[in-house]
């Protein structure tokens, strides 16, 4: 079977795992990863890429130990693409201050969308309600704290023990991977 077909079958398996993770399935995925990325082809360049991928196994399979981590970084790539698209359409800004305003606004909109929040409603709420409404940073901190608690549950601790472990740790210092947002 072609390596590309095996790769896409493996990717579908990883996506299915995200919906229903289990320790047994995680072991199978690690084994399948080794099988797929220890294979040889007749193409030298492809073999070099396969070797490089296998060397990054621990990083690439982070989602097995931390279910809140996405399989890919496409969200970051899409965020950069939106800024480039805006720049191309509007033919640049007049000065550095304008560039910062555009970048800030695009960042707010993209972050709100990632959090499944209507960006315009959120901004209007901040203007109307002021400090009584949570900022996007506070919402992210809450989501990350929940993800950290979920990690501790996976490691065999219940939520009470997890909360005690985290009670003295400032939100920004929790052990989590922030690329999930």
mmCIF file of C-alpha atoms in Angstrom, residues 1-180:
data_model
loop_
_atom_site.group_PDB
_atom_site.id
_atom_site.type_symbol
_atom_site.label_atom_id
_atom_site.label_comp_id
_atom_site.label_asym_id
_atom_site.label_seq_id
_atom_site.Cartn_x
_atom_site.Cartn_y
_atom_site.Cartn_z
ATOM 1 C CA UNK A 1 0.000 0.000 0.000
ATOM 2 C CA UNK A 2 1.263 3.502 -0.829
ATOM 3 C CA UNK A 3 2.625 5.476 2.098
ATOM 4 C CA UNK A 4 0.255 8.366 1.343
ATOM 5 C CA UNK A 5 -2.764 6.080 1.770
ATOM 6 C CA UNK A 6 -1.309 4.654 4.979
ATOM 7 C CA UNK A 7 -0.663 8.185 6.241
ATOM 8 C CA UNK A 8 -4.250 9.341 5.618
ATOM 9 C CA UNK A 9 -5.623 6.176 7.236
ATOM 10 C CA UNK A 10 -3.401 6.919 10.246
ATOM 11 C CA UNK A 11 -4.607 10.540 10.347
ATOM 12 C CA UNK A 12 -8.250 9.370 10.316
ATOM 13 C CA UNK A 13 -7.408 7.040 13.206
ATOM 14 C CA UNK A 14 -5.896 9.946 15.194
ATOM 15 C CA UNK A 15 -8.979 12.096 14.557
ATOM 16 C CA UNK A 16 -11.245 9.273 15.721
ATOM 17 C CA UNK A 17 -9.102 8.895 18.855
ATOM 18 C CA UNK A 18 -9.691 12.573 19.707
ATOM 19 C CA UNK A 19 -13.439 11.858 19.898
ATOM 20 C CA UNK A 20 -13.062 8.855 22.208
ATOM 21 C CA UNK A 21 -9.572 8.615 23.799
ATOM 22 C CA UNK A 22 -8.458 5.554 25.737
ATOM 23 C CA UNK A 23 -5.076 4.306 27.037
ATOM 24 C CA UNK A 24 -5.287 1.156 24.890
ATOM 25 C CA UNK A 25 -5.975 3.155 21.751
ATOM 26 C CA UNK A 26 -3.114 5.542 22.579
ATOM 27 C CA UNK A 27 -0.715 2.562 22.700
ATOM 28 C CA UNK A 28 -2.025 1.349 19.335
ATOM 29 C CA UNK A 29 -1.514 4.794 17.796
ATOM 30 C CA UNK A 30 2.077 4.912 19.096
ATOM 31 C CA UNK A 31 2.716 1.464 17.588
ATOM 32 C CA UNK A 32 1.094 2.460 14.276
ATOM 33 C CA UNK A 33 3.183 5.662 14.236
ATOM 34 C CA UNK A 34 6.393 3.637 14.604
ATOM 35 C CA UNK A 35 5.272 1.246 11.876
ATOM 36 C CA UNK A 36 4.380 4.032 9.457
ATOM 37 C CA UNK A 37 7.391 6.248 10.092
ATOM 38 C CA UNK A 38 9.982 3.471 10.140
ATOM 39 C CA UNK A 39 9.067 2.446 6.603
ATOM 40 C CA UNK A 40 11.300 2.918 3.558
ATOM 41 C CA UNK A 41 10.322 4.078 0.096
ATOM 42 C CA UNK A 42 12.253 4.239 -3.149
ATOM 43 C CA UNK A 43 12.491 8.046 -2.876
ATOM 44 C CA UNK A 44 15.471 9.450 -0.975
ATOM 45 C CA UNK A 45 13.846 12.824 -0.151
ATOM 46 C CA UNK A 46 10.681 11.150 1.119
ATOM 47 C CA UNK A 47 12.750 8.812 3.297
ATOM 48 C CA UNK A 48 14.496 11.838 4.833
ATOM 49 C CA UNK A 49 11.096 13.421 5.626
ATOM 50 C CA UNK A 50 9.853 10.145 7.127
ATOM 51 C CA UNK A 51 12.953 9.949 9.357
ATOM 52 C CA UNK A 52 12.541 13.576 10.442
ATOM 53 C CA UNK A 53 8.894 12.951 11.297
ATOM 54 C CA UNK A 54 9.820 9.893 13.362
ATOM 55 C CA UNK A 55 12.413 11.908 15.322
ATOM 56 C CA UNK A 56 9.604 14.312 16.323
ATOM 57 C CA UNK A 57 7.349 11.507 17.555
ATOM 58 C CA UNK A 58 6.980 12.752 21.148
ATOM 59 C CA UNK A 59 6.011 16.253 20.024
ATOM 60 C CA UNK A 60 3.666 15.055 17.268
ATOM 61 C CA UNK A 61 1.850 12.648 19.594
ATOM 62 C CA UNK A 62 1.424 15.172 22.427
ATOM 63 C CA UNK A 63 -2.350 14.955 21.980
ATOM 64 C CA UNK A 64 -2.284 11.360 23.306
ATOM 65 C CA UNK A 65 -1.256 12.595 26.765
ATOM 66 C CA UNK A 66 -3.040 15.959 26.575
ATOM 67 C CA UNK A 67 -6.435 15.583 24.832
ATOM 68 C CA UNK A 68 -7.015 19.369 24.680
ATOM 69 C CA UNK A 69 -4.038 19.797 22.316
ATOM 70 C CA UNK A 70 -5.067 19.901 18.636
ATOM 71 C CA UNK A 71 -3.634 17.478 16.076
ATOM 72 C CA UNK A 72 -2.279 20.303 13.928
ATOM 73 C CA UNK A 73 -1.374 23.994 13.975
ATOM 74 C CA UNK A 74 -3.620 25.039 11.092
ATOM 75 C CA UNK A 75 -5.376 27.596 13.322
ATOM 76 C CA UNK A 76 -2.131 29.559 13.707
ATOM 77 C CA UNK A 77 -1.511 29.377 9.961
ATOM 78 C CA UNK A 78 -5.035 30.595 9.202
ATOM 79 C CA UNK A 79 -4.639 33.532 11.603
ATOM 80 C CA UNK A 80 -1.564 34.740 9.742
ATOM 81 C CA UNK A 81 -3.321 34.242 6.407
ATOM 82 C CA UNK A 82 -6.223 36.496 7.485
ATOM 83 C CA UNK A 83 -3.809 39.341 8.221
ATOM 84 C CA UNK A 84 -2.073 38.937 4.866
ATOM 85 C CA UNK A 85 -5.432 38.837 3.068
ATOM 86 C CA UNK A 86 -6.531 42.055 4.821
ATOM 87 C CA UNK A 87 -3.256 43.750 3.925
ATOM 88 C CA UNK A 88 -3.619 42.739 0.258
ATOM 89 C CA UNK A 89 -7.226 43.935 0.039
ATOM 90 C CA UNK A 90 -6.718 47.266 1.804
ATOM 91 C CA UNK A 91 -3.327 47.928 0.170
ATOM 92 C CA UNK A 92 -1.436 48.418 3.434
ATOM 93 C CA UNK A 93 -1.940 50.987 6.172
ATOM 94 C CA UNK A 94 -0.646 54.544 6.105
ATOM 95 C CA UNK A 95 1.616 54.247 9.115
ATOM 96 C CA UNK A 96 2.827 51.947 11.894
ATOM 97 C CA UNK A 97 0.033 53.043 14.245
ATOM 98 C CA UNK A 98 -2.594 51.994 11.682
ATOM 99 C CA UNK A 99 -0.869 48.630 11.237
ATOM 100 C CA UNK A 100 -0.980 48.024 14.991
ATOM 101 C CA UNK A 101 -4.699 48.892 15.134
ATOM 102 C CA UNK A 102 -5.516 46.517 12.268
ATOM 103 C CA UNK A 103 -3.399 43.719 13.782
ATOM 104 C CA UNK A 104 -4.999 44.206 17.208
ATOM 105 C CA UNK A 105 -8.534 44.173 15.789
ATOM 106 C CA UNK A 106 -7.894 41.068 13.683
ATOM 107 C CA UNK A 107 -6.395 39.329 16.717
ATOM 108 C CA UNK A 108 -9.457 40.140 18.838
ATOM 109 C CA UNK A 109 -11.838 38.894 16.142
ATOM 110 C CA UNK A 110 -9.881 35.656 15.506
ATOM 111 C CA UNK A 111 -9.503 34.932 19.237
ATOM 112 C CA UNK A 112 -13.212 35.474 19.879
ATOM 113 C CA UNK A 113 -14.121 33.174 16.987
ATOM 114 C CA UNK A 114 -11.785 30.453 18.304
ATOM 115 C CA UNK A 115 -13.558 30.712 21.654
ATOM 116 C CA UNK A 116 -16.917 30.432 19.855
ATOM 117 C CA UNK A 117 -17.863 33.974 20.877
ATOM 118 C CA UNK A 118 -19.434 36.502 18.531
ATOM 119 C CA UNK A 119 -16.652 39.132 18.357
ATOM 120 C CA UNK A 120 -18.979 42.059 17.718
ATOM 121 C CA UNK A 121 -21.310 41.118 20.590
ATOM 122 C CA UNK A 122 -18.280 40.703 22.853
ATOM 123 C CA UNK A 123 -16.820 44.102 21.954
ATOM 124 C CA UNK A 124 -20.238 45.752 22.354
ATOM 125 C CA UNK A 125 -20.599 44.040 25.741
ATOM 126 C CA UNK A 126 -17.227 45.368 26.862
ATOM 127 C CA UNK A 127 -18.206 48.887 25.841
ATOM 128 C CA UNK A 128 -21.620 48.695 27.525
ATOM 129 C CA UNK A 129 -20.748 46.580 30.595
ATOM 130 C CA UNK A 130 -17.119 47.566 31.081
ATOM 131 C CA UNK A 131 -15.295 45.525 33.691
ATOM 132 C CA UNK A 132 -18.349 43.456 34.642
ATOM 133 C CA UNK A 133 -17.837 41.298 31.535
ATOM 134 C CA UNK A 134 -14.975 38.795 31.281
ATOM 135 C CA UNK A 135 -12.218 39.744 28.877
ATOM 136 C CA UNK A 136 -11.004 37.268 26.255
ATOM 137 C CA UNK A 137 -7.852 36.756 28.354
ATOM 138 C CA UNK A 138 -9.969 35.745 31.377
ATOM 139 C CA UNK A 139 -12.007 33.338 29.240
ATOM 140 C CA UNK A 140 -8.807 31.752 27.884
ATOM 141 C CA UNK A 141 -7.376 31.426 31.411
ATOM 142 C CA UNK A 142 -10.558 29.642 32.550
ATOM 143 C CA UNK A 143 -10.424 27.256 29.575
ATOM 144 C CA UNK A 144 -6.730 26.528 30.157
ATOM 145 C CA UNK A 145 -7.294 25.924 33.861
ATOM 146 C CA UNK A 146 -10.063 23.446 32.979
ATOM 147 C CA UNK A 147 -7.732 21.728 30.481
ATOM 148 C CA UNK A 148 -5.076 21.441 33.195
ATOM 149 C CA UNK A 149 -7.594 19.905 35.597
ATOM 150 C CA UNK A 150 -8.581 17.427 32.871
ATOM 151 C CA UNK A 151 -4.888 16.483 32.462
ATOM 152 C CA UNK A 152 -4.610 15.749 36.179
ATOM 153 C CA UNK A 153 -7.717 13.547 36.045
ATOM 154 C CA UNK A 154 -6.107 11.531 33.258
ATOM 155 C CA UNK A 155 -3.030 11.052 35.433
ATOM 156 C CA UNK A 156 -5.241 9.367 38.019
ATOM 157 C CA UNK A 157 -6.234 12.231 40.312
ATOM 158 C CA UNK A 158 -9.800 13.213 41.042
ATOM 159 C CA UNK A 159 -11.003 16.786 40.625
ATOM 160 C CA UNK A 160 -10.728 17.612 44.368
ATOM 161 C CA UNK A 161 -7.067 16.542 44.475
ATOM 162 C CA UNK A 162 -6.447 18.344 41.183
ATOM 163 C CA UNK A 163 -7.897 21.597 42.535
ATOM 164 C CA UNK A 164 -5.751 21.319 45.669
ATOM 165 C CA UNK A 165 -2.650 20.761 43.503
ATOM 166 C CA UNK A 166 -3.446 23.895 41.490
ATOM 167 C CA UNK A 167 -4.688 26.120 44.308
ATOM 168 C CA UNK A 168 -1.292 27.761 44.953
ATOM 169 C CA UNK A 169 -0.263 28.058 41.305
ATOM 170 C CA UNK A 170 -1.009 31.307 39.430
ATOM 171 C CA UNK A 171 -3.149 30.729 36.337
ATOM 172 C CA UNK A 172 -0.343 31.632 33.921
ATOM 173 C CA UNK A 173 2.023 29.086 35.506
ATOM 174 C CA UNK A 174 -0.097 25.961 35.015
ATOM 175 C CA UNK A 175 1.405 23.042 33.166
ATOM 176 C CA UNK A 176 -0.392 23.155 29.832
ATOM 177 C CA UNK A 177 0.294 23.724 26.166
ATOM 178 C CA UNK A 178 -1.268 27.015 25.129
ATOM 179 C CA UNK A 179 -1.408 26.267 21.389
ATOM 180 C CA UNK A 180 -4.857 24.791 21.893
#
